[in-house]
XYZ file of C-alpha atoms in Angstrom:
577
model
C 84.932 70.237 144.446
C 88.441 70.007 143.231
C 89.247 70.128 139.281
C 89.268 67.805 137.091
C 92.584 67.146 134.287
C 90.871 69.043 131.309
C 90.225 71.936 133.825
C 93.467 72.166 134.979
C 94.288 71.814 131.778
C 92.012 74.574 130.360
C 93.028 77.115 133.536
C 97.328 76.636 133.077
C 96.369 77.716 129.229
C 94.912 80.391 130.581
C 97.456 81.739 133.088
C 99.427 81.710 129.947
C 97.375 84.328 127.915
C 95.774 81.292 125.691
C 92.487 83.050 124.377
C 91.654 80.502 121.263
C 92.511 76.727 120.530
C 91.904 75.245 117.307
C 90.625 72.059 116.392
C 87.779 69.346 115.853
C 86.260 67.740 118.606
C 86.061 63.744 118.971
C 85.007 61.616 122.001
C 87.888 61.205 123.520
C 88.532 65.022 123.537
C 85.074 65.325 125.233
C 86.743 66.442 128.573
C 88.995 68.804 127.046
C 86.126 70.829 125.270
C 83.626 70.374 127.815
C 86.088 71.973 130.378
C 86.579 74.626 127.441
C 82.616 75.284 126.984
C 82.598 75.534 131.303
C 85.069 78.444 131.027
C 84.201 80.208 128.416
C 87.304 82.181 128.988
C 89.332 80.420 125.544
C 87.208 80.107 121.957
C 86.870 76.939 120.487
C 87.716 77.550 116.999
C 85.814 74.713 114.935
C 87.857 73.762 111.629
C 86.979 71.592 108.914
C 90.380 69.281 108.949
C 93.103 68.799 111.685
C 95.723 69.393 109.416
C 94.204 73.295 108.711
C 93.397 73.487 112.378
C 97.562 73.009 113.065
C 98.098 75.333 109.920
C 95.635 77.945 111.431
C 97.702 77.672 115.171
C 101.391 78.092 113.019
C 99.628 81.133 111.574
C 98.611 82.428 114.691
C 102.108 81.787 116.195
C 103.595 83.287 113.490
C 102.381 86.532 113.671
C 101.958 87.137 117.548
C 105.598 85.393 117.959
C 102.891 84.154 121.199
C 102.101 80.337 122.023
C 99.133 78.812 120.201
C 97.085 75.586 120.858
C 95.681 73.163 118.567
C 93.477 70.305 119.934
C 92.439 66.807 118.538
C 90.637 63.500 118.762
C 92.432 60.177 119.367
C 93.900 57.721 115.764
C 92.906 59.514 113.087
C 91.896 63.057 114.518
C 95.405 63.776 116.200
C 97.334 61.503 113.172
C 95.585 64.658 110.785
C 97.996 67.304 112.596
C 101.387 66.145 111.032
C 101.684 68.068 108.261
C 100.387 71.602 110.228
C 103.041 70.823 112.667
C 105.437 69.715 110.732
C 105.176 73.546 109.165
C 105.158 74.842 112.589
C 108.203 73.502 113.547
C 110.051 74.324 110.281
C 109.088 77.634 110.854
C 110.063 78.144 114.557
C 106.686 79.380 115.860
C 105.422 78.133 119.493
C 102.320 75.711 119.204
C 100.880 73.379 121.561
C 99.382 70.072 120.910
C 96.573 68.265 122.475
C 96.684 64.910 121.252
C 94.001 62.458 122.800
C 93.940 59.525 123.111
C 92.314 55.902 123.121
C 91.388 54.936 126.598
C 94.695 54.268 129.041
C 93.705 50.817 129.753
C 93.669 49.695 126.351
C 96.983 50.892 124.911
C 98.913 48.559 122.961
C 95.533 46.085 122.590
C 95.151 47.367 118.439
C 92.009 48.971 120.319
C 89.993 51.085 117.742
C 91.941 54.073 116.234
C 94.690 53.504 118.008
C 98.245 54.764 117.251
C 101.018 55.719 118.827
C 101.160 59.413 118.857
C 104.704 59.620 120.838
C 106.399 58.411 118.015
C 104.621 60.202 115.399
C 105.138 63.060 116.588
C 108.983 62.859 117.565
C 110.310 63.932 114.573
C 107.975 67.380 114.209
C 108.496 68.398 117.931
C 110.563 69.586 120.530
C 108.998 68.294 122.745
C 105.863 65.132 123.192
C 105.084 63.116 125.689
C 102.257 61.232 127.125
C 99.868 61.567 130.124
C 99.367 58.260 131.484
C 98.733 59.179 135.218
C 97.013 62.649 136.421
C 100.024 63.120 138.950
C 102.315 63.905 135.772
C 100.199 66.745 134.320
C 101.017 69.935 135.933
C 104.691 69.106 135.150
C 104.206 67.668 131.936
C 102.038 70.333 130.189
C 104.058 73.605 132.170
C 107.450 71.799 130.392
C 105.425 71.262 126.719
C 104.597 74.825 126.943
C 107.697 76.710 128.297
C 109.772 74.082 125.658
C 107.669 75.505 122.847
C 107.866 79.159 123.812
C 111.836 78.785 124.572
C 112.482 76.990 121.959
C 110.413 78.349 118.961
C 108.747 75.124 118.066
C 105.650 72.843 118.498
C 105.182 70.870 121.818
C 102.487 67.578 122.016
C 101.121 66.439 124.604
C 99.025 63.192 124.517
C 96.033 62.349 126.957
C 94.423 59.713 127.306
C 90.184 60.446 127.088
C 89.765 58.582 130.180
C 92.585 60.741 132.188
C 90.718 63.942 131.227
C 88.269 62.960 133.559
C 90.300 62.233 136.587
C 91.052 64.582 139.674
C 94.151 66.695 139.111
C 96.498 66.541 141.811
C 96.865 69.716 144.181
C 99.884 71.682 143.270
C 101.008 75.241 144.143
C 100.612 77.583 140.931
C 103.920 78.283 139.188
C 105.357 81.192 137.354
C 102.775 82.240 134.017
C 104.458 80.611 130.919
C 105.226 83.538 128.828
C 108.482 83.955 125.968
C 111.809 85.156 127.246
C 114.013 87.056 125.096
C 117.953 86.894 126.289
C 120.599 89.046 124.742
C 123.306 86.756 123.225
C 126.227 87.960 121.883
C 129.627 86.591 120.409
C 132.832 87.134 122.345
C 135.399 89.782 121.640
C 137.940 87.635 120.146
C 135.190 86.497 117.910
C 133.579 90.135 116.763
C 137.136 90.768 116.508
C 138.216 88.264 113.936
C 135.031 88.868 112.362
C 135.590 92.364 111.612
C 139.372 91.612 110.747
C 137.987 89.323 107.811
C 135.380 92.061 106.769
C 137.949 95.150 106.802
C 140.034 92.888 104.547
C 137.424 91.873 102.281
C 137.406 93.934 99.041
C 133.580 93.373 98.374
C 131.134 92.506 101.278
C 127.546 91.399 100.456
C 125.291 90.726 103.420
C 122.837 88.211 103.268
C 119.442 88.387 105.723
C 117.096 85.811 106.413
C 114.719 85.374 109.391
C 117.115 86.086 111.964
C 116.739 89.939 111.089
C 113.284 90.658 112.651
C 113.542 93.655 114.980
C 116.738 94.278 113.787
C 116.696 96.416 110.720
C 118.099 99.298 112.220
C 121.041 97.443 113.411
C 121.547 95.740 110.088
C 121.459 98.813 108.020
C 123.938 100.510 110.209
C 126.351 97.652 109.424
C 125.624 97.778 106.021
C 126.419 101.635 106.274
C 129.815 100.928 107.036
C 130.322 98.518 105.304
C 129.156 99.221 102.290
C 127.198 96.548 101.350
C 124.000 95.223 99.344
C 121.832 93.036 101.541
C 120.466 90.271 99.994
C 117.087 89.053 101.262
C 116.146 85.199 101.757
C 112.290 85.090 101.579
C 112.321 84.484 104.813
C 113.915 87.621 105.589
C 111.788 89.756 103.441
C 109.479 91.168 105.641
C 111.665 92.258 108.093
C 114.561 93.860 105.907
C 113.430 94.973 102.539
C 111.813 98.077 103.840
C 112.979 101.572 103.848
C 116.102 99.793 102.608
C 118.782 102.108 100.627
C 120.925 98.882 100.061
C 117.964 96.354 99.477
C 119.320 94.258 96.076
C 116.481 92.138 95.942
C 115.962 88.376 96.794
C 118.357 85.237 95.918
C 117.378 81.653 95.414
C 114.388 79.929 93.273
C 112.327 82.804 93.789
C 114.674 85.384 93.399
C 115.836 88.271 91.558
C 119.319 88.133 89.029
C 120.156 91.094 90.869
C 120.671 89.175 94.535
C 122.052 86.486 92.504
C 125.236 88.555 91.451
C 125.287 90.923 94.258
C 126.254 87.205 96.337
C 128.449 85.561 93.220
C 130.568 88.767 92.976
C 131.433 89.398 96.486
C 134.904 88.816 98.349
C 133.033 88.437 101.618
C 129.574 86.804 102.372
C 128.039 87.742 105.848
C 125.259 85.590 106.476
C 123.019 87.256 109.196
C 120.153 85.185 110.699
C 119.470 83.211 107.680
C 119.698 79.282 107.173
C 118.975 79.903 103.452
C 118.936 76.236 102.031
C 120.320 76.162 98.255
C 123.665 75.156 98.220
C 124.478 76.079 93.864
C 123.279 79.884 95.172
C 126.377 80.697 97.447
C 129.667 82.126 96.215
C 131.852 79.297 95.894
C 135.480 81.661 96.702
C 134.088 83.985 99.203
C 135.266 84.645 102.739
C 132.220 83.358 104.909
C 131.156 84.910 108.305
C 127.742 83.745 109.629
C 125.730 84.853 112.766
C 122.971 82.642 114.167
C 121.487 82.660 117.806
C 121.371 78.552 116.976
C 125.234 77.524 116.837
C 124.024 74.630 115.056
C 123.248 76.264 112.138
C 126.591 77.576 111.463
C 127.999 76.033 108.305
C 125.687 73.793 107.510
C 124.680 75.295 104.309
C 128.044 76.518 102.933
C 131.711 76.186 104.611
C 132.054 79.569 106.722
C 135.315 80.994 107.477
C 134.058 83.010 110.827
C 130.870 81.376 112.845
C 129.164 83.964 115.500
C 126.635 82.762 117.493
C 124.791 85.395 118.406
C 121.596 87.418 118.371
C 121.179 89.353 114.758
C 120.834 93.059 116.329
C 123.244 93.006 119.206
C 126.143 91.154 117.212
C 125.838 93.791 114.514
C 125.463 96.826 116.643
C 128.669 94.975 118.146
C 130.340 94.903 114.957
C 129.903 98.319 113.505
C 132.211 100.143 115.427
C 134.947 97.723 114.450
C 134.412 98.445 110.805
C 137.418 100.531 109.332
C 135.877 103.946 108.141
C 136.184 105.202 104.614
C 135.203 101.482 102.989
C 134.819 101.996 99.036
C 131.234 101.941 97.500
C 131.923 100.486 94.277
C 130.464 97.269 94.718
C 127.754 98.362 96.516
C 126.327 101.474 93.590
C 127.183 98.131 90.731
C 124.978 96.074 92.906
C 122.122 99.046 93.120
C 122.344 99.904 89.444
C 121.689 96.403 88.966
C 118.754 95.714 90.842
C 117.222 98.943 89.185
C 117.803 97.354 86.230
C 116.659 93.843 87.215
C 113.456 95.491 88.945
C 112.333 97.777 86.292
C 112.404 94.495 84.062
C 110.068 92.473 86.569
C 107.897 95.233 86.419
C 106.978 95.526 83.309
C 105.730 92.090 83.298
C 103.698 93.373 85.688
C 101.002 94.702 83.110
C 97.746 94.570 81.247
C 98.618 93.657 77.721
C 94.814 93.172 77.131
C 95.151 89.870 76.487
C 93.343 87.090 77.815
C 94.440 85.208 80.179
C 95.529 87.528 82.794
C 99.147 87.812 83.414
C 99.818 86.378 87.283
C 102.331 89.369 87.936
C 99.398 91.996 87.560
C 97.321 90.657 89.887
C 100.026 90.171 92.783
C 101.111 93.855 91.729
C 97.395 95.332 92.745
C 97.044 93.234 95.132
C 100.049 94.990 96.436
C 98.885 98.356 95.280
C 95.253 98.227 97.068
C 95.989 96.095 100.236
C 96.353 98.263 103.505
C 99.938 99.548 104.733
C 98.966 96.863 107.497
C 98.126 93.846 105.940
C 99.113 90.594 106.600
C 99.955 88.319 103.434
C 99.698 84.690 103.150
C 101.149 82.738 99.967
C 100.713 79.143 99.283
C 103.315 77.231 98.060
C 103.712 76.771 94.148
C 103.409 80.166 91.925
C 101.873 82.069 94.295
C 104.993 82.720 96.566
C 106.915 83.453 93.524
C 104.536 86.559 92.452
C 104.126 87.612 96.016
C 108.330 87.440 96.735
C 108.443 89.656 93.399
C 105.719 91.886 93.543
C 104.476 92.395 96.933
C 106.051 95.960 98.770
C 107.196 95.569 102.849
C 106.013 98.173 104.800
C 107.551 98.337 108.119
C 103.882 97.260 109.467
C 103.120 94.709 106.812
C 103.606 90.807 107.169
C 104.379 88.058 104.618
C 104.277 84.178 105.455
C 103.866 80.990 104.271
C 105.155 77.108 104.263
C 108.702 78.718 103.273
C 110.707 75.374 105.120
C 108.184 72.400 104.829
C 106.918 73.837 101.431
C 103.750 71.870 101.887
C 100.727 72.555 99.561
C 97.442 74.528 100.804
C 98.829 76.292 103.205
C 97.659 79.841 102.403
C 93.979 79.643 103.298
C 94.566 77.901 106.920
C 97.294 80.289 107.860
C 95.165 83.231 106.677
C 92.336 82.086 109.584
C 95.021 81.792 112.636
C 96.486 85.575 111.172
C 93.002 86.881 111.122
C 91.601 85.653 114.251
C 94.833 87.107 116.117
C 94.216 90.348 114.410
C 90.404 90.863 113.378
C 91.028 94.733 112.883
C 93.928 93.943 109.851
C 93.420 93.359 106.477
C 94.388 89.512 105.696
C 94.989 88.372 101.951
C 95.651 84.662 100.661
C 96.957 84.407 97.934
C 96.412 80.828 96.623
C 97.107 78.520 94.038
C 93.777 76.510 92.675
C 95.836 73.300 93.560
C 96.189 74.347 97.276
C 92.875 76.476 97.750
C 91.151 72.977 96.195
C 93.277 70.576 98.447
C 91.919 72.362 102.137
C 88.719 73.688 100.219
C 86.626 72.882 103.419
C 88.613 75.848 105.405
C 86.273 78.287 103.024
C 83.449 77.101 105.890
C 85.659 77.548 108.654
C 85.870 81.270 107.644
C 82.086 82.045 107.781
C 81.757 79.509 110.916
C 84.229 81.516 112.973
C 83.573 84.974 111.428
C 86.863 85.522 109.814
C 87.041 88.228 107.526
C 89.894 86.775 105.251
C 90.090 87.354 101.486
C 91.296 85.034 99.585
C 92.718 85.915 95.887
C 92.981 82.500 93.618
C 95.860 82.070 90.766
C 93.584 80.033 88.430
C 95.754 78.292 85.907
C 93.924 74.815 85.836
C 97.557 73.496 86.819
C 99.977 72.358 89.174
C 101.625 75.341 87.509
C 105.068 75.332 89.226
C 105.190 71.137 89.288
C 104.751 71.656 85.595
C 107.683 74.398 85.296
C 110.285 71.542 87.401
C 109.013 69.751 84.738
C 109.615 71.685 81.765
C 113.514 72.666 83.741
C 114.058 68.643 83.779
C 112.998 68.290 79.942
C 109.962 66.218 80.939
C 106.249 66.676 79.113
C 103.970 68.258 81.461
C 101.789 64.777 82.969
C 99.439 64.668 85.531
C 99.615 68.465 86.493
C 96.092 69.083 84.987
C 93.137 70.893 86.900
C 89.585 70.562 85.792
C 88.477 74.118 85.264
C 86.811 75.305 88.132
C 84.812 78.452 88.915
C 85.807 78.675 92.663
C 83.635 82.173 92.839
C 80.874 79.842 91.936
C 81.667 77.413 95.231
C 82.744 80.188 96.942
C 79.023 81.785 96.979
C 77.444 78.068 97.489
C 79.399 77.812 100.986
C 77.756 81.432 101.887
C 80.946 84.093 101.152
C 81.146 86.751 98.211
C 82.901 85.399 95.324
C 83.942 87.040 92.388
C 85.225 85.611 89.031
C 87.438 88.149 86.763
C 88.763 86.646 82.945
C 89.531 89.776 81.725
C 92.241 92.231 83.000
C 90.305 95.479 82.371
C 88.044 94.111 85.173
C 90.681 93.201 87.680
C 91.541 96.079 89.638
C 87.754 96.882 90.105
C 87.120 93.682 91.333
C 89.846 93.567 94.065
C 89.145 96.706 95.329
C 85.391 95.623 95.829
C 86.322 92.414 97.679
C 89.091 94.143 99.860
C 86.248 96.548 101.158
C 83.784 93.489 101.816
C 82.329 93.614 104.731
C 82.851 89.564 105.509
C 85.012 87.423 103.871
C 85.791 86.972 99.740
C 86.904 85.073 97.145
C 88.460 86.598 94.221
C 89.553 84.004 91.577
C 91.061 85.482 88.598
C 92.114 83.504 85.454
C 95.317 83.275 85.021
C 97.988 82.775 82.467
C 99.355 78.885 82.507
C 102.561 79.556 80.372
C 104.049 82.345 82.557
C 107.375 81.338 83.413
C 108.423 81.518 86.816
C 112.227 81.718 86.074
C 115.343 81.596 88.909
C 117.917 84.136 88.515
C 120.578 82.359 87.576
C 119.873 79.214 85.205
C 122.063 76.105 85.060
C 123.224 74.860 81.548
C 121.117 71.635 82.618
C 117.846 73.482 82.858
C 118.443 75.357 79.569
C 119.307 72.026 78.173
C 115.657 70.676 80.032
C 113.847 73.486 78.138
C 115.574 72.505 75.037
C 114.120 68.782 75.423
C 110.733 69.807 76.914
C 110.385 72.022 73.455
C 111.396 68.929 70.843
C 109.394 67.042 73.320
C 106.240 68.420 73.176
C 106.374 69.504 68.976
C 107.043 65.776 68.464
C 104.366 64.620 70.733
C 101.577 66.767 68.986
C 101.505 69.673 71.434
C 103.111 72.402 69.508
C 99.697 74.480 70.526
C 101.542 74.518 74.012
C 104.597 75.719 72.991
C 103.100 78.989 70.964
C 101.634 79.361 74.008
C 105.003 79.453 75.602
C 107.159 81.404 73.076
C 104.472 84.002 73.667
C 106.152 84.665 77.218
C 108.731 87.185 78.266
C 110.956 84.680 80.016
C 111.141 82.330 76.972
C 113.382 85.007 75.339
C 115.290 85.200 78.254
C 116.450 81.456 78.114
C 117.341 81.143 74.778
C 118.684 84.568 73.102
């Protein structure tokens, strides 16, 4: 008996080393899973929402660099995936999307949840198209899955839930879809020009985002010779910051004064791998040279003077040798005594004052300080990826993600199950906001459903805490950032995993370490302090002037309570003496 479409389906995801898809099931996926449940080769990997099933498939893809698959339902099933994929593109990582669909012969009728999942999905892929006769399959689904691998973002395919059914056409197997990884690099004219500007260049600062993974070796060498600080984009922090003699710390919203100045006081900027996004945060008289493998990238955050497109490693191993010996190290020992400066300083925030509420910094310090050399970090979006840019230490094994492009709430807990069920023998924190562990809440029973040993370590500040600090920045009265308390240790234990609750700081550390060592997955949600400023390095005479309002604002209004509460905090100094 010849196959059906959902087993061809299920046997090319297969040949491809697919050993998990993600997703709910729905009638007119019925095919698809039943195909899957025949097989029993690829787990089915039940989640409680589309949108953390796509998150959980990002996550996966982000930390095998390998393609994953998330499946849905037709209408409002598939319509749940945006947001997931719209992180997965953002981010580069390879994911596959099954979107069914309503039955073929009622397209464009306004049949029951229908929509028009070509066109939603356009803008989030590089690739979608749809399956409207079994011929097209083998072709369509081999090009949605090289597309994704090749080009580092998330492919859709939509099927109808009738065409599932059907007899795949007989086809000779092709070639296993599996990631290719050419060497590009500039032209000699190009490195040469390139290193021409740099010899020249009185001060060179480099700047590392993404585009340094697997090459740190290659970028310190450069920096060697150069003589220069690297400055990390978050992006970039995982790959570079370790075992780094000219690490200067981080740039941007979430970044250190010390990466901040290390870039302002430079002669020459060179911009490896990263497509770092804040515009006010470049030098505005600096020579510019920027490598990217994506020649589309180049310039389109600052003007450059030099664009190489190139991979990271092999452009800089080509560029070393054309780097004039004896370079001074002036700039590069200010920039160091700096950051020693700058870090000491964000450590000792970093403390038990014995005060209650806890301060965030302390807990994304132990958490740093008991977590395994191995572990694999999640952050949501908000505070959380503030403390964990700060506080958490790379290790050349460790591994730090998070919605760092699309920014998109809640993304900590779903990216935490794809990380974990791709590596079941590391550790795997979240750290989460209560805004975003409350917003995908139902993912807690996707952990103890698929046997995911994830731990999960809650910021509780009863806030939108870092909405309410954009507020304070614009001069605007904190509205409609307010949490109801919530004991999420309490919930935590009602949906079957440990949960712990910690309100004083004296407890914390005891705590952690017992829900690290828990056998299953845990829950550790510590109270937090609300008015702990999340400050940027460098900040704008508007946002002092924001403060300023925010402060006659809120006396005036009756909430002077709020402000105590604030002029209690280290960074409040900081802005105004």
């Amino acid at each position: 008996m010849s196959e059906n479409v959902a087993e061809l389906f299920v046997s090319t995801l297969e040949r491809a080393g697919v050993t998990r898809v993600w997703g709910l099931p729905g009638d007119s996926l019925n095919g698809f899973t039943d195909a899957l449940r025949r097989s029993g080769s690829i787990r089915w990997m039940h989640t409680r929402h589309e949108e953390a099933a796509a998150f959980a498939a990002a996550g996966e893809a982000a930390v095998t660099g390998e393609l994953a698959v998330v499946a849905g339902s037709c209408g409002p099933g598939n319509l749940h995936f945006v947001n997931g994929l719209f992180d997965a593109q953002r981010s580069r990582v390879p994911v596959l999307a099954i979107a069914s669909h309503i039955p073929s012969s009622e397209i464009g009728s306004s049949y029951f949840q229908e929509t028009h999942p070509q066109e939603l999905f356009r803008e989030c892929s590089v690739y979608v198209e749809l399956v409207g006769d079994p011929a097209q399959l083998p072709w369509v689904l081999e090009t949605a899955m090289r597309t994704a691998v090749a080009k580092q973002g998330v492919a859709v395919v939509v099927v109808p839930g009738d065409v599932f059914h059907r007899p795949a056409p007989a086809r000779r197997l092709s070639a296993p879809i599996a990631a290719a990884h050419p060497v590009i690099v500039p032209r000699a004219g190009e490195l040469a020009a390139a290193a021409e500007a740099l010899n020249t260049a009185g001060k060179v600062t480099i700047l590392a985002g993404a585009g340094v993974a697997g090459a740190h070796v290659e970028v310190l060498a450069l920096a060697e010779k150069l003589q220069a600080p690297i400055v990390h984009a978050f992006r970039g922090k995982e790959h570079i910051e370790y075992d780094n003699p000219f690490d200067v710390g981080m740039t941007g919203l979430l970044g250190f004064a010390s990466g901040y100045r290390a870039m302002e006081r430079c002669d020459a900027l060179l911009i490896l791998g990263s497509d770092f996004p804040y515009r006010e945060f470049y030098p505005a008289h600096a020579t510019v040279i920027q490598v990217d493998v994506r020649g589309e990238q180049l310039g389109r955050r600052t003007p450059i003077d030099h664009g190489l497109v190139g991979d990271v490693a092999e452009t800089a191993r080509a560029l070393t040798p054309l780097i004039r010996n004896g370079r001074s190290s002036e700039h590069l020992q200010d920039s160091l005594k700096h950051y020693a400066k700058t870090r000491q300083e964000l450590d000792l925030l970093a403390n038990d004052d014995g005060k209650a509420p806890i301060h965030p910094q302390y807990v994304a310090r132990l958490v740093n300080d008991l977590a395994d050399e191995d572990a694999i970090f999640t952050a949501d979006v908000g505070s959380p990826v503030m403390w964990a840019a700060r506080y958490l230490r790379m290790t050349p094994e460790r591994r730090l993600f998070g919605s760092f492009n699309h920014g998109s709430m809640a993304n900590a807990l779903p990216h935490a199950l794809g990380a974990k069920a791709a590596y079941p023998n590391r550790q795997v924190v979240a750290l989460a906001g209560d805004g975003g562990l409350s917003m995908l809440m139902g993912e807690l029973l996707s952990l103890r459903q698929n046997d995911l040993d994830v731990k999960i370590v809650v910021f509780n500040n009863s806030s939108l805490n870092f909405v309410e600090l954009e507020m304070k920045a614009a001069g605007t009265i904190n509205f409609g950032t307010d949490l109801a308390p919530t004991d999420y240790a309490a919930i935590a234990r009602g949906a079957g995993i440990a949960g712990y609750r910690v309100e004083q700081a004296s407890e914390l550390a005891y705590t952690l370490e017992r829900a690290l060592d828990e056998p299953g997955p845990a829950v550790v949600d510590v109270v937090v302090a609300r008015q702990e400023l999340s400050i940027p390095p460098s900040i704008t005479a508007a946002q002092a002037k924001g403060f300023a309002l925010y402060a006659l604002r809120t006396v005036f209004s009756g909430r002077g309570d709020e402000l105590l509460d604030l002029a209690d905090t280290n960074v409040w100094r900081r802005l105004f003496h």
